[in-house]
């Protein structure tokens, strides 16, 4: 399935790989890159990336470790690539202007970014709906049960969701709304989640 | 076993909701076409009664029909009466201005006539006959508002150039750059300009820099042998 993805035509436009000097054009260019990144990540279900544009985590098992993905910032057909500087400008645009990404740890940007082709509120709603529909509101569930369990009615949209992102969704949305509680185990890890 | 049951339920659910949404879109289509007929039957009334017109426009918007499309459509049906003819020309002119504004950031204000026609055709809900000749005629009505829209022929292809109040028209040097772009599949370099027109570096730089500033050219620093290329953005949509 990895070969079916096609980049939009602008990905083959040579100047797309050079930071444009004209400010109006530059903002169009950064918007185009943002759209490309979002389409790419949604297609391969990539939820986080390194700052070089490689996959950090994906819900698709074979995407996470394979080199078979078409590279995002390199176009071998036209022999063009995006410089490291320009890559960080693009990510910064995606984070601050388009607001569809966030540093995994703002104090340590090197760790990479979450890409929100689905917002964390939407992720939270999917989780809540799943727990609600399967009649498990108020039950203590493990993180495993929320993203990996078989035969539990777990929808494909949630399968293999990156655990780091799952915890962020719980903490930033559901706990804040008072719809979830975390239960810690002896070692200070997350032993279970109760969604109410 | 339970898995198979789940599957059957999911399938049933999916087919039910598909059928439901099919029915809804059929109903919507029927309603829309009724609305179109209504507009062509009662055109005069809609025009003369402002309260009626207001309500009608509201209905159009809530079912996803742009009233401008309706005007275009009803006036394109009969070209016998001169008033309808002018309605068509004027509403098409409005459409052209809309498209030009929307695509300005990408193409810097220069669009192929062919592309303009296909964008207008794609974006209207109702099938409307639009040709390059129609467009040229509509543009003529805009000239009374100032010289913002102008048709150019570059390497045998027609382009529409539009500028806001200021900016003037395209210079001969700029036109020559587009000619080279046409031959080279979209780009130009200093060397190409020197070899073909004998321009010196200063002339190349001043023309190209101005075109970059106006958004007519994009810079590419990764050309063959490190040579900078300057691309015209209509490549993206062509």
Short mmCIF file of C-alpha atoms in Angstrom, two decimals:
data_model
loop_
_atom_site.label_atom_id
_atom_site.label_comp_id
_atom_site.label_asym_id
_atom_site.label_seq_id
_atom_site.Cartn_x
_atom_site.Cartn_y
_atom_site.Cartn_z
CA UNK A 1 0.00 0.00 0.00
CA UNK A 2 2.97 2.29 0.53
CA UNK A 3 3.41 2.78 -3.21
CA UNK A 4 -0.10 4.12 -3.76
CA UNK A 5 0.54 7.50 -2.23
CA UNK A 6 1.08 10.25 -4.78
CA UNK A 7 2.32 13.67 -3.86
CA UNK A 8 0.40 16.65 -5.25
CA UNK A 9 1.86 18.09 -8.43
CA UNK A 10 3.53 20.99 -6.64
CA UNK A 11 5.89 18.48 -4.97
CA UNK A 12 7.58 18.17 -8.39
CA UNK A 13 7.89 21.94 -8.86
CA UNK A 14 11.66 22.57 -8.49
CA UNK A 15 11.48 25.97 -6.71
CA UNK A 16 9.35 24.46 -3.96
CA UNK A 17 12.68 23.24 -2.50
CA UNK A 18 14.20 26.73 -2.28
CA UNK A 19 13.04 29.20 0.34
CA UNK A 20 11.36 32.00 -1.63
CA UNK A 21 12.61 35.57 -1.12
CA UNK A 22 9.20 37.17 -1.80
CA UNK A 23 7.26 37.18 1.49
CA UNK A 24 3.81 36.64 -0.06
CA UNK A 25 5.08 33.76 -2.16
CA UNK A 26 6.94 32.33 0.82
CA UNK A 27 3.75 32.16 2.83
CA UNK A 28 1.98 30.38 -0.06
CA UNK A 29 4.96 28.04 -0.26
CA UNK A 30 4.88 27.26 3.47
CA UNK A 31 1.14 26.60 3.23
CA UNK A 32 1.78 24.16 0.38
CA UNK A 33 4.40 22.31 2.41
CA UNK A 34 2.04 22.16 5.38
CA UNK A 35 -0.67 20.62 3.23
CA UNK A 36 1.78 18.08 1.80
CA UNK A 37 2.97 17.06 5.28
CA UNK A 38 -0.59 16.66 6.56
CA UNK A 39 -1.68 14.55 3.57
CA UNK A 40 1.45 12.43 3.84
CA UNK A 41 1.05 11.81 7.56
CA UNK A 42 -2.65 11.09 7.29
CA UNK A 43 -2.10 8.59 4.49
CA UNK A 44 0.63 6.72 6.34
CA UNK A 45 -1.05 7.38 9.70
CA UNK A 46 2.06 9.01 11.04
CA UNK A 47 1.41 10.70 14.38
CA UNK A 48 4.89 11.98 15.10
CA UNK A 49 8.01 12.88 13.13
CA UNK A 50 11.62 13.73 13.70
CA UNK A 51 12.82 17.18 12.69
CA UNK A 52 14.32 15.63 9.54
CA UNK A 53 10.87 14.62 8.36
CA UNK A 54 11.31 10.90 9.02
CA UNK A 55 8.72 8.77 10.78
CA UNK A 56 8.87 8.62 14.55
CA UNK A 57 5.66 6.73 15.10
CA UNK A 58 2.91 5.45 12.87
CA UNK A 59 -0.15 3.34 13.49
CA UNK A 60 0.80 1.16 10.53
CA UNK A 61 3.30 -1.43 11.70
CA UNK A 62 5.33 -1.61 8.50
CA UNK A 63 5.53 2.18 8.09
CA UNK A 64 7.28 2.70 11.41
CA UNK A 65 10.44 0.84 10.53
CA UNK A 66 10.58 0.76 6.76
CA UNK A 67 12.64 2.83 4.36
CA UNK A 68 10.13 2.18 1.63
CA UNK A 69 8.18 5.40 2.18
CA UNK A 70 8.68 8.05 -0.49
CA UNK A 71 10.84 10.69 1.20
CA UNK A 72 9.04 13.88 2.16
CA UNK A 73 11.73 16.51 1.73
CA UNK A 74 13.71 14.92 -1.10
CA UNK A 75 12.53 14.54 -4.68
CA UNK A 76 14.95 12.32 -6.54
CA UNK A 77 13.06 12.56 -9.81
CA UNK A 78 13.92 16.23 -10.13
CA UNK A 79 17.05 16.11 -8.00
CA UNK A 80 15.89 18.61 -5.37
CA UNK A 81 15.83 18.60 -1.59
CA UNK A 82 14.89 20.90 1.25
CA UNK A 83 17.77 22.21 3.38
CA UNK A 84 17.75 21.63 7.14
CA UNK A 85 17.16 25.32 7.80
CA UNK A 86 14.18 25.49 5.52
CA UNK A 87 12.79 22.26 7.01
CA UNK A 88 12.67 23.85 10.44
CA UNK A 89 11.01 26.96 8.96
CA UNK A 90 8.35 24.67 7.45
CA UNK A 91 7.75 22.84 10.73
CA UNK A 92 7.63 26.12 12.58
CA UNK A 93 4.93 27.33 10.15
CA UNK A 94 2.98 24.10 10.64
CA UNK A 95 3.18 24.53 14.41
CA UNK A 96 2.64 28.27 14.88
CA UNK A 97 0.62 29.40 11.83
CA UNK A 98 -1.34 26.37 10.67
CA UNK A 99 -1.48 25.03 14.23
CA UNK A 100 -1.59 21.42 13.09
CA UNK A 101 1.54 20.27 14.91
CA UNK A 102 3.29 20.63 18.27
CA UNK A 103 6.73 19.89 19.68
CA UNK A 104 6.67 16.62 21.59
CA UNK A 105 8.58 18.46 24.29
CA UNK A 106 8.72 22.24 23.82
CA UNK A 107 11.80 22.40 26.07
CA UNK A 108 13.57 19.93 23.85
CA UNK A 109 12.45 20.47 20.24
CA UNK A 110 15.05 17.97 19.02
CA UNK A 111 12.73 15.18 20.15
CA UNK A 112 10.45 15.86 17.18
CA UNK A 113 6.86 16.88 16.65
CA UNK A 114 3.35 15.51 16.83
CA UNK A 115 1.49 16.01 13.55
CA UNK A 116 -2.20 16.70 14.00
CA UNK A 117 -3.97 15.62 10.80
CA UNK A 118 -6.43 14.65 13.51
CA UNK A 119 -6.56 17.13 16.38
CA UNK A 120 -6.10 15.91 19.95
CA UNK A 121 -9.70 16.84 20.69
CA UNK A 122 -10.80 14.56 17.86
CA UNK A 123 -8.56 11.78 19.17
CA UNK A 124 -10.12 12.26 22.60
CA UNK A 125 -13.61 12.01 21.13
CA UNK A 126 -12.73 8.77 19.31
CA UNK A 127 -11.42 7.28 22.54
CA UNK A 128 -14.44 8.37 24.49
CA UNK A 129 -16.86 7.04 21.85
CA UNK A 130 -15.12 3.68 21.83
CA UNK A 131 -15.26 3.32 25.61
CA UNK A 132 -18.85 4.52 25.66
CA UNK A 133 -20.10 2.26 22.85
CA UNK A 134 -18.51 -0.81 24.35
CA UNK A 135 -20.17 -0.07 27.70
CA UNK A 136 -16.89 0.43 29.54
CA UNK A 137 -17.43 3.90 30.99
CA UNK A 138 -16.27 3.82 34.62
CA UNK A 139 -14.23 0.66 34.07
CA UNK A 140 -10.50 0.71 34.64
CA UNK A 141 -8.74 0.00 31.35
CA UNK A 142 -5.07 -0.45 30.55
CA UNK A 143 -3.32 1.58 27.87
CA UNK A 144 -2.98 -1.72 26.01
CA UNK A 145 -6.74 -2.17 25.96
CA UNK A 146 -7.21 1.31 24.51
CA UNK A 147 -5.00 0.79 21.49
CA UNK A 148 -4.03 -2.84 21.00
CA UNK A 149 -6.61 -5.30 22.33
CA UNK A 150 -8.14 -7.78 19.87
CA UNK A 151 -11.83 -8.71 19.82
CA UNK A 152 -12.85 -5.78 21.96
CA UNK A 153 -14.61 -3.64 19.38
CA UNK A 154 -11.56 -1.37 19.20
CA UNK A 155 -11.98 0.71 16.04
CA UNK A 156 -9.18 0.69 13.44
CA UNK A 157 -8.79 4.43 13.87
CA UNK A 158 -7.38 3.89 17.36
CA UNK A 159 -5.35 0.75 16.74
CA UNK A 160 -1.64 1.07 17.50
CA UNK A 161 -1.89 4.70 18.50
CA UNK A 162 1.45 5.88 19.84
CA UNK A 163 1.39 5.54 23.63
CA UNK A 164 3.05 8.91 24.18
CA UNK A 165 0.31 10.60 22.13
CA UNK A 166 -2.40 8.59 23.88
CA UNK A 167 -1.21 9.83 27.26
CA UNK A 168 -1.10 13.41 25.94
CA UNK A 169 -4.68 13.09 24.67
CA UNK A 170 -5.80 11.77 28.04
CA UNK A 171 -3.98 14.44 30.03
CA UNK A 172 -4.57 17.47 27.79
CA UNK A 173 -8.19 16.79 26.95
CA UNK A 174 -10.11 14.12 28.82
CA UNK A 175 -8.61 14.72 32.27
CA UNK A 176 -8.96 18.49 31.89
CA UNK A 177 -12.62 18.02 30.97
CA UNK A 178 -13.03 15.77 34.02
CA UNK A 179 -13.87 12.80 31.82
CA UNK A 180 -10.86 10.63 32.72
CA UNK A 181 -8.63 9.64 35.61
CA UNK A 182 -5.20 8.05 35.55
CA UNK A 183 -4.30 5.33 38.06
CA UNK A 184 -0.61 4.99 38.82
CA UNK A 185 1.13 1.70 39.51
CA UNK A 186 3.83 1.05 42.16
CA UNK A 187 6.64 2.23 39.90
CA UNK A 188 4.96 5.52 39.05
CA UNK A 189 3.90 4.38 35.61
CA UNK A 190 0.33 4.47 34.35
CA UNK A 191 -1.43 1.37 35.57
CA UNK A 192 -4.84 2.13 34.21
CA UNK A 193 -7.28 4.68 32.91
CA UNK A 194 -10.83 5.28 33.95
CA UNK A 195 -13.01 7.17 31.52
CA UNK A 196 -16.33 8.37 32.87
CA UNK B 1 -18.27 -16.77 15.62
CA UNK B 2 -18.83 -13.51 17.43
CA UNK B 3 -16.46 -11.91 14.98
CA UNK B 4 -18.57 -12.97 12.06
CA UNK B 5 -21.68 -11.52 13.73
CA UNK B 6 -19.88 -8.25 14.29
CA UNK B 7 -18.94 -8.18 10.63
CA UNK B 8 -22.52 -8.77 9.54
CA UNK B 9 -23.78 -5.96 11.78
CA UNK B 10 -21.13 -3.59 10.51
CA UNK B 11 -21.96 -4.42 6.91
CA UNK B 12 -25.67 -3.96 7.48
CA UNK B 13 -25.08 -0.68 9.26
CA UNK B 14 -22.86 0.56 6.48
CA UNK B 15 -25.30 -0.35 3.73
CA UNK B 16 -28.16 1.30 5.62
CA UNK B 17 -26.30 4.55 6.06
CA UNK B 18 -25.10 4.47 2.46
CA UNK B 19 -28.66 4.05 1.25
CA UNK B 20 -29.77 6.88 3.50
CA UNK B 21 -27.14 9.27 2.19
CA UNK B 22 -27.88 8.23 -1.42
CA UNK B 23 -31.51 9.10 -0.89
CA UNK B 24 -30.63 12.42 0.67
CA UNK B 25 -28.35 13.42 -2.18
CA UNK B 26 -30.99 12.46 -4.73
CA UNK B 27 -33.52 14.60 -2.91
CA UNK B 28 -31.07 17.46 -2.79
CA UNK B 29 -30.35 17.16 -6.50
CA UNK B 30 -34.06 17.14 -7.31
CA UNK B 31 -34.59 20.21 -5.17
CA UNK B 32 -31.66 21.97 -6.76
CA UNK B 33 -32.88 21.35 -10.28
CA UNK B 34 -36.39 22.48 -9.30
CA UNK B 35 -34.81 25.66 -8.04
CA UNK B 36 -32.98 26.17 -11.31
CA UNK B 37 -36.21 25.75 -13.29
CA UNK B 38 -37.98 28.09 -10.95
CA UNK B 39 -35.29 30.70 -11.47
CA UNK B 40 -35.57 30.57 -15.22
CA UNK B 41 -39.41 30.67 -15.14
CA UNK B 42 -39.69 33.51 -12.66
CA UNK B 43 -36.53 35.43 -13.47
CA UNK B 44 -38.29 38.75 -13.96
CA UNK B 45 -40.17 38.51 -10.70
CA UNK B 46 -37.02 37.68 -8.80
CA UNK B 47 -35.36 40.67 -10.33
CA UNK B 48 -38.14 43.18 -9.66
CA UNK B 49 -39.25 42.18 -6.16
CA UNK B 50 -36.45 42.74 -3.70
CA UNK B 51 -38.02 40.89 -0.77
CA UNK B 52 -38.71 37.90 -2.97
CA UNK B 53 -35.18 38.05 -4.31
CA UNK B 54 -33.75 38.08 -0.80
CA UNK B 55 -35.66 34.97 0.25
CA UNK B 56 -34.78 33.22 -2.97
CA UNK B 57 -31.08 33.90 -2.49
CA UNK B 58 -31.31 32.49 1.03
CA UNK B 59 -32.81 29.27 -0.27
CA UNK B 60 -30.13 29.00 -2.93
CA UNK B 61 -27.38 29.38 -0.40
CA UNK B 62 -28.80 26.84 1.99
CA UNK B 63 -28.89 24.15 -0.70
CA UNK B 64 -25.46 25.02 -2.00
CA UNK B 65 -26.25 26.90 -5.18
CA UNK B 66 -24.46 30.14 -5.87
CA UNK B 67 -27.09 32.64 -7.12
CA UNK B 68 -24.48 33.92 -9.56
CA UNK B 69 -24.40 30.45 -11.16
CA UNK B 70 -28.15 30.64 -11.62
CA UNK B 71 -27.91 34.00 -13.31
CA UNK B 72 -25.16 32.71 -15.57
CA UNK B 73 -27.17 29.64 -16.36
CA UNK B 74 -30.52 31.28 -17.05
CA UNK B 75 -28.94 34.01 -19.15
CA UNK B 76 -26.86 31.55 -21.15
CA UNK B 77 -29.99 29.66 -22.21
CA UNK B 78 -31.32 32.28 -24.51
CA UNK B 79 -28.96 34.63 -26.20
CA UNK B 80 -31.61 36.26 -28.31
CA UNK B 81 -32.56 39.13 -26.05
CA UNK B 82 -29.81 41.64 -25.66
CA UNK B 83 -30.56 42.21 -21.97
CA UNK B 84 -30.01 38.53 -21.19
CA UNK B 85 -26.88 38.58 -23.23
CA UNK B 86 -25.51 41.42 -21.18
CA UNK B 87 -26.52 39.64 -17.96
CA UNK B 88 -24.42 36.70 -19.04
CA UNK B 89 -21.44 38.86 -19.93
CA UNK B 90 -21.58 40.73 -16.65
CA UNK B 91 -22.01 37.73 -14.40
CA UNK B 92 -19.19 35.96 -16.20
CA UNK B 93 -17.03 39.01 -15.62
CA UNK B 94 -17.76 38.79 -11.89
CA UNK B 95 -16.73 35.13 -11.94
CA UNK B 96 -13.52 35.96 -13.76
CA UNK B 97 -12.63 38.59 -11.17
CA UNK B 98 -13.31 36.08 -8.38
CA UNK B 99 -11.04 33.45 -9.90
CA UNK B 100 -8.31 35.99 -10.57
CA UNK B 101 -8.37 37.17 -6.94
CA UNK B 102 -8.33 33.64 -5.58
CA UNK B 103 -5.40 32.47 -7.69
CA UNK B 104 -3.39 35.65 -7.40
CA UNK B 105 -1.08 34.47 -4.62
CA UNK B 106 -0.08 31.45 -6.63
CA UNK B 107 0.34 32.90 -10.11
CA UNK B 108 1.21 36.51 -9.31
CA UNK B 109 -1.57 37.84 -11.49
CA UNK B 110 -0.99 36.02 -14.75
CA UNK B 111 -3.19 33.13 -15.77
CA UNK B 112 -3.55 31.08 -18.94
CA UNK B 113 -6.93 31.64 -20.55
CA UNK B 114 -7.33 27.89 -20.93
CA UNK B 115 -6.79 27.39 -17.23
CA UNK B 116 -9.24 30.16 -16.37
CA UNK B 117 -11.94 28.49 -18.47
CA UNK B 118 -11.42 25.14 -16.80
CA UNK B 119 -11.48 26.64 -13.30
CA UNK B 120 -14.75 28.42 -14.06
CA UNK B 121 -16.26 25.24 -15.47
CA UNK B 122 -15.15 23.18 -12.49
CA UNK B 123 -16.37 25.58 -9.86
CA UNK B 124 -19.91 26.02 -11.04
CA UNK B 125 -22.51 23.63 -9.86
CA UNK B 126 -24.62 23.85 -12.99
CA UNK B 127 -23.20 23.08 -16.42
CA UNK B 128 -22.50 26.38 -18.04
CA UNK B 129 -21.12 26.91 -21.49
CA UNK B 130 -17.98 29.03 -21.25
CA UNK B 131 -15.48 29.57 -24.02
CA UNK B 132 -12.37 31.68 -24.38
CA UNK B 133 -14.35 33.94 -26.71
CA UNK B 134 -17.01 34.48 -24.00
CA UNK B 135 -14.25 35.43 -21.59
CA UNK B 136 -12.75 37.95 -23.95
CA UNK B 137 -16.14 39.52 -24.48
CA UNK B 138 -16.78 39.75 -20.73
CA UNK B 139 -13.40 41.31 -20.15
CA UNK B 140 -14.33 44.07 -22.55
CA UNK B 141 -17.04 45.17 -20.10
CA UNK B 142 -14.39 45.49 -17.40
CA UNK B 143 -12.26 47.96 -19.31
CA UNK B 144 -14.64 50.75 -18.35
CA UNK B 145 -13.48 50.17 -14.78
CA UNK B 146 -9.84 50.80 -15.65
CA UNK B 147 -7.12 48.87 -17.39
CA UNK B 148 -6.73 46.15 -14.78
CA UNK B 149 -7.37 43.17 -17.04
CA UNK B 150 -5.52 42.58 -20.24
CA UNK B 151 -5.16 39.70 -22.69
CA UNK B 152 -1.66 38.88 -23.89
CA UNK B 153 -0.45 36.43 -26.47
CA UNK B 154 2.84 34.80 -25.57
CA UNK B 155 4.27 32.05 -27.81
CA UNK B 156 0.89 31.54 -29.43
CA UNK B 157 -0.97 31.06 -26.13
CA UNK B 158 -3.42 33.47 -24.62
CA UNK B 159 -2.89 34.74 -21.07
CA UNK B 160 -4.89 37.03 -18.86
CA UNK B 161 -2.90 39.53 -16.88
CA UNK B 162 -4.57 41.37 -14.06
CA UNK B 163 -3.23 44.01 -11.73
CA UNK B 164 -4.81 45.96 -8.94
CA UNK B 165 -5.05 49.72 -9.30
CA UNK B 166 -1.30 50.18 -9.73
CA UNK B 167 1.28 48.12 -11.54
CA UNK B 168 0.81 49.01 -15.16
CA UNK B 169 1.17 46.51 -17.94
CA UNK B 170 3.71 43.85 -18.64
CA UNK B 171 6.96 45.06 -20.21
CA UNK B 172 8.55 43.69 -23.34
CA UNK B 173 11.44 42.27 -21.33
CA UNK B 174 9.03 40.40 -19.09
CA UNK B 175 7.27 39.06 -22.14
CA UNK B 176 10.58 37.75 -23.45
CA UNK B 177 11.13 35.92 -20.19
CA UNK B 178 7.79 34.17 -20.58
CA UNK B 179 8.78 33.17 -24.08
CA UNK B 180 11.88 31.40 -22.82
CA UNK B 181 9.87 29.79 -20.02
CA UNK B 182 7.50 28.49 -22.69
CA UNK B 183 10.36 26.85 -24.59
CA UNK B 184 12.17 25.49 -21.54
CA UNK B 185 9.17 23.87 -19.87
CA UNK B 186 8.72 26.53 -17.24
CA UNK B 187 11.99 28.22 -16.29
CA UNK B 188 14.60 30.75 -17.34
CA UNK B 189 18.23 31.39 -16.33
CA UNK B 190 20.64 34.30 -16.74
CA UNK B 191 22.63 32.23 -19.24
CA UNK B 192 19.57 31.52 -21.39
CA UNK B 193 18.77 35.22 -21.51
CA UNK B 194 22.34 36.10 -22.43
CA UNK B 195 22.60 33.45 -25.14
CA UNK B 196 19.22 34.17 -26.69
CA UNK B 197 18.84 37.91 -26.37
CA UNK B 198 22.36 39.10 -25.60
CA UNK B 199 21.22 40.73 -22.33
CA UNK B 200 23.96 41.65 -19.89
CA UNK B 201 23.87 40.65 -16.26
CA UNK B 202 22.47 43.94 -15.03
CA UNK B 203 19.49 43.78 -17.37
CA UNK B 204 18.77 40.14 -16.46
CA UNK B 205 18.95 40.93 -12.77
CA UNK B 206 16.72 43.97 -12.88
CA UNK B 207 13.97 42.27 -14.88
CA UNK B 208 14.08 39.01 -12.94
CA UNK B 209 14.27 40.66 -9.52
CA UNK B 210 11.25 42.78 -10.32
CA UNK B 211 9.31 39.75 -11.46
CA UNK B 212 10.22 37.89 -8.28
CA UNK B 213 9.07 40.87 -6.25
CA UNK B 214 5.72 40.86 -8.06
CA UNK B 215 5.30 37.12 -7.61
CA UNK B 216 5.65 36.26 -11.32
CA UNK B 217 8.70 34.05 -10.78
CA UNK B 218 9.82 31.56 -8.13
CA UNK B 219 13.51 31.07 -7.33
CA UNK B 220 15.19 27.68 -7.57
CA UNK B 221 18.78 27.57 -6.28
CA UNK B 222 19.31 23.89 -7.07
CA UNK B 223 19.51 23.90 -10.87
CA UNK B 224 22.02 21.83 -12.79
CA UNK B 225 25.64 22.73 -12.02
CA UNK B 226 24.42 25.07 -9.31
CA UNK B 227 22.87 27.45 -11.82
CA UNK B 228 19.88 29.35 -10.46
CA UNK B 229 16.62 28.86 -12.30
CA UNK B 230 13.57 31.12 -12.22
CA UNK B 231 10.24 29.35 -12.65
CA UNK B 232 6.86 30.64 -13.61
CA UNK B 233 4.26 29.35 -11.16
CA UNK B 234 1.53 28.53 -13.68
CA UNK B 235 3.56 25.32 -14.17
CA UNK B 236 1.88 24.01 -11.02
CA UNK B 237 -1.63 24.10 -12.41
CA UNK B 238 -0.88 23.45 -16.06
#
